[in-house]
Amino acid sequence: MTTPALLPLSGRRIPPLNLGPPSFPHHRATLRLSEKFILLLILSAFITLCFGAFFFLPDSSKHKRFDLGLEDVLIPHVDAGKGAKNPGVFLIHGPDEHRHREEEERLRNKIRADHEKALEEAKEKLRKSREEIRAEIQTEKNKVVQEMKIKENKPLPPVPVPNLVGISGGDPEDNDIREKREKIKEMMKHAWDNYRTYGWGHNELRPIARKGHSTNIFGSSQMGATIVDALDTLYIMGLHAEFLDGQKWIEDNLDFSVNSEVSVFEVNIRFIGGLLAAYYLSGEEIFKIKAVQLAEKLLPAFNTPTGIPWAMVNLKSGVGRNWGWASAGSSILAEFGTLHMEFVHLSYLTGDLIYYKKVMHIRKLLQKMDRPNGLYPNYLNPRTGRWGQYHTSVGGLGDSFYEYLLKAWLMSDKTDHEARKMYDDAIEAIEKHLIKKSRGGLIFIGEWKNGHLEKKMGHLACFAGGMFALGADGSGTDKAGHYLELGAEIARTCHESYDRTALKLGPESFKFDGAVEAVAVRQAEKYYILRPEVIETYWYLWRFTHDPRYRQWGWEAALAIEKYCRVSGGFSGVKDVYSSTPTHDDVQQSFFLAETLKYLYLLFSGDDLLPLDHWVFNTEAHPLPVLHLANTTLSESCYTAEERIHHQEDGLTEHIHPEVPGEGKLKNKKSGISGAIMTVMNFKGLWQHHFQHDDDGRLGEPALQYCQAVEASCDPGCIRGTEAQRELRVTG
Ligand code: DMJ
């Protein structure tokens, strides 16, 4: 086979036209390299020309072409008769011609009408005043907001309401006590009214500057912290007009879709706790709905390698981080350890296990960790799962973690034995290493830092007097008396810290060093910011002992607050409790209304108001009912919130007898099956899963199918297929 030689371009031979079947040697299917090259040159010259034309021709001519092209496509052409200028276009003749003319005419008329309408509207707008236009825009906005609210505020699945005993009353028989109680109510009104006037919607009030105030725990937005925190106090004091005012603000304004970085702990104890308490007391659904909306916004904080939540979370982006000052990038024990009560209630109210699982995960993780001397350090790194600095305190950074262990047990109707055991063990270690007696005979709780005891007690640690008293019952017959006694000793020490000041108000922190006992030494520790812990302890001790000294001490504190903290615009903290001429810090803390005034009011009320057998107060003094859960069912608990909503929207399931405890079963609308999964909360770290019987006491084939279908969407913690079938066989 000869290789064709490269020919000069001019001498190129064109092969003869061959009409017969192609024969390979004569008919080349490919071009020679030189021919390809020439073709390529021509092609690129052509493309360059096109591009040049596009960029260098005047704009008008380009648009003309494109407009024409577009028109060609959108509007079908009809032959304009003999003189048609465009011979290349598709011509329509015959019966279709008339139809197309009509179509074109109709389109033109529509365009004309639309233009005229738009013109009219524009003219109409111009005739309106700016105010009218603004009002219209506002109405439109409100409509959209309203629609969103309706969507967001969809009712949650009903659950049996716990036994709500003693949500009002407590009227004291004694005249003197009644007057004192009235005085506390008047103080509440003064605090609320001034906040209403000068700080409404802001988080807190500056009572001297008479304007709103906030701190970084609430992020950058105005979330009305004082309103939410104060609601239940207003309710139990019978300040119903004020309560309704607060409720209205919450309905209209409380919005959590904000780009704001908040403290998970503070938002949980003040907002979720406050909203849940307001819901239980008043029965108003809106509070429950808002609490759940907010809780969903906090969930991204748990997205850490260990599941220990970040201290802060951005409510919009869900991005979390820790406080810059915390040891080794750690989360704080008192913060991630103070979520249990609220989160269990959220699971109870929504039927969604996610909240319960988050807090139980924290508990399980803590149980597995080594504890130096049996003590829980205050810092835990959420990335590594390792302790930070070895610092243990019952005051700030540690306090409410211990409180919530005890209260988890109480709230579960004393069935959460795991929590009780953790509490007992922790308190035993604390007593051994942290609780000491001063030379003058005062019992105090010090702080453990890297193997060394600091003889310093914070105002925050004074809550522990009440905690010891509350935990006495259940600590074993031999120890109950001891813990009540210990609670009383702490109350006495904290009272001393108040009594040894010029204002009869306690400092932030006080020392036990040589001759110094229960007195603040450093200037930076001499302030009082309307904190509740000492009065809280007086109240618990009063409830358990009825010793009149606690009412007397409480009244001393109330008078001191009235004398030194009251200003015409509300109540303010003071900077130095040892100075007889106090300087105000100009902040009315939200916890003053949530806690300090509530505990004072309860101190001068009868025990029938919020009895401790039925109510457990969260760490912000928001009362949550004891959950008698033995028969409580959480239907649909295998679903995530999203799946549940999805199923309900689908209309796949409906609740049957949701109002009857133990009967909260589901019905699959498609198959008509009434047997379904129920989850019983038993607080033993387990969730018992049962299948509800059909009315005739049996689960048939369709029910089995339904359960298998449900199984596919179950969380790993939920019952799996084989177990489901086994249980079905047993029960069915
Ligand atoms: C409150 O917000 C709560 O009691 C919290 O547990 C710690 N202390 C403040 C008030 O002092």
PDB file of C-alpha atoms and ligand atoms in Angstrom, residues 229 265-266 269-270 338 399-400 403 459-460 529-533 536 591 595 618-621, ligand 1:
ATOM      1  CA  ASP A 229     -39.319  35.700  82.864  1.00  0.00           C
ATOM      2  CA  PHE A 265     -28.334  27.928  79.164  1.00  0.00           C
ATOM      3  CA  GLU A 266     -29.845  31.354  79.841  1.00  0.00           C
ATOM      4  CA  ILE A 269     -33.842  28.526  81.905  1.00  0.00           C
ATOM      5  CA  ARG A 270     -35.439  31.934  81.358  1.00  0.00           C
ATOM      6  CA  THR A 338     -29.028  22.617  83.366  1.00  0.00           C
ATOM      7  CA  ASP A 399     -24.428  25.198  90.831  1.00  0.00           C
ATOM      8  CA  SER A 400     -27.530  24.234  88.898  1.00  0.00           C
ATOM      9  CA  GLU A 403     -29.782  21.168  91.409  1.00  0.00           C
ATOM     10  CA  HIS A 459     -23.903  34.418  96.641  1.00  0.00           C
ATOM     11  CA  LEU A 460     -24.894  31.919  93.942  1.00  0.00           C
ATOM     12  CA  ILE A 529     -27.490  42.666  91.728  1.00  0.00           C
ATOM     13  CA  LEU A 530     -30.952  41.742  93.041  1.00  0.00           C
ATOM     14  CA  ARG A 531     -30.059  38.067  93.159  1.00  0.00           C
ATOM     15  CA  PRO A 532     -32.533  35.540  94.610  1.00  0.00           C
ATOM     16  CA  GLU A 533     -30.453  32.636  96.013  1.00  0.00           C
ATOM     17  CA  GLU A 536     -34.803  31.038  97.712  1.00  0.00           C
ATOM     18  CA  PHE A 591     -34.481  37.320  87.422  1.00  0.00           C
ATOM     19  CA  GLU A 595     -37.160  34.685  91.148  1.00  0.00           C
ATOM     20  CA  ASN A 618     -36.467  25.253  87.564  1.00  0.00           C
ATOM     21  CA  THR A 619     -33.306  27.158  88.354  1.00  0.00           C
ATOM     22  CA  GLU A 620     -34.969  30.417  87.297  1.00  0.00           C
ATOM     23  CA  ALA A 621     -37.882  29.734  89.687  1.00  0.00           C
TER      24      ALA A 621
HETATM   25  C1  DMJ B   1     -30.501  32.998  87.766  1.00  0.00           C
HETATM   26  O1  DMJ B   1     -30.551  33.322  86.426  1.00  0.00           O
HETATM   27  C2  DMJ B   1     -30.561  31.531  87.957  1.00  0.00           C
HETATM   28  O2  DMJ B   1     -30.909  31.275  89.248  1.00  0.00           O
HETATM   29  C3  DMJ B   1     -29.287  30.842  87.635  1.00  0.00           C
HETATM   30  O3  DMJ B   1     -29.311  29.484  87.964  1.00  0.00           O
HETATM   31  C4  DMJ B   1     -28.118  31.466  88.307  1.00  0.00           C
HETATM   32  N1  DMJ B   1     -28.418  32.685  88.934  1.00  0.00           N
HETATM   33  C5  DMJ B   1     -29.272  33.622  88.360  1.00  0.00           C
HETATM   34  C6  DMJ B   1     -29.678  34.674  89.366  1.00  0.00           C
HETATM   35  O4  DMJ B   1     -28.730  34.968  90.292  1.00  0.00           O
END
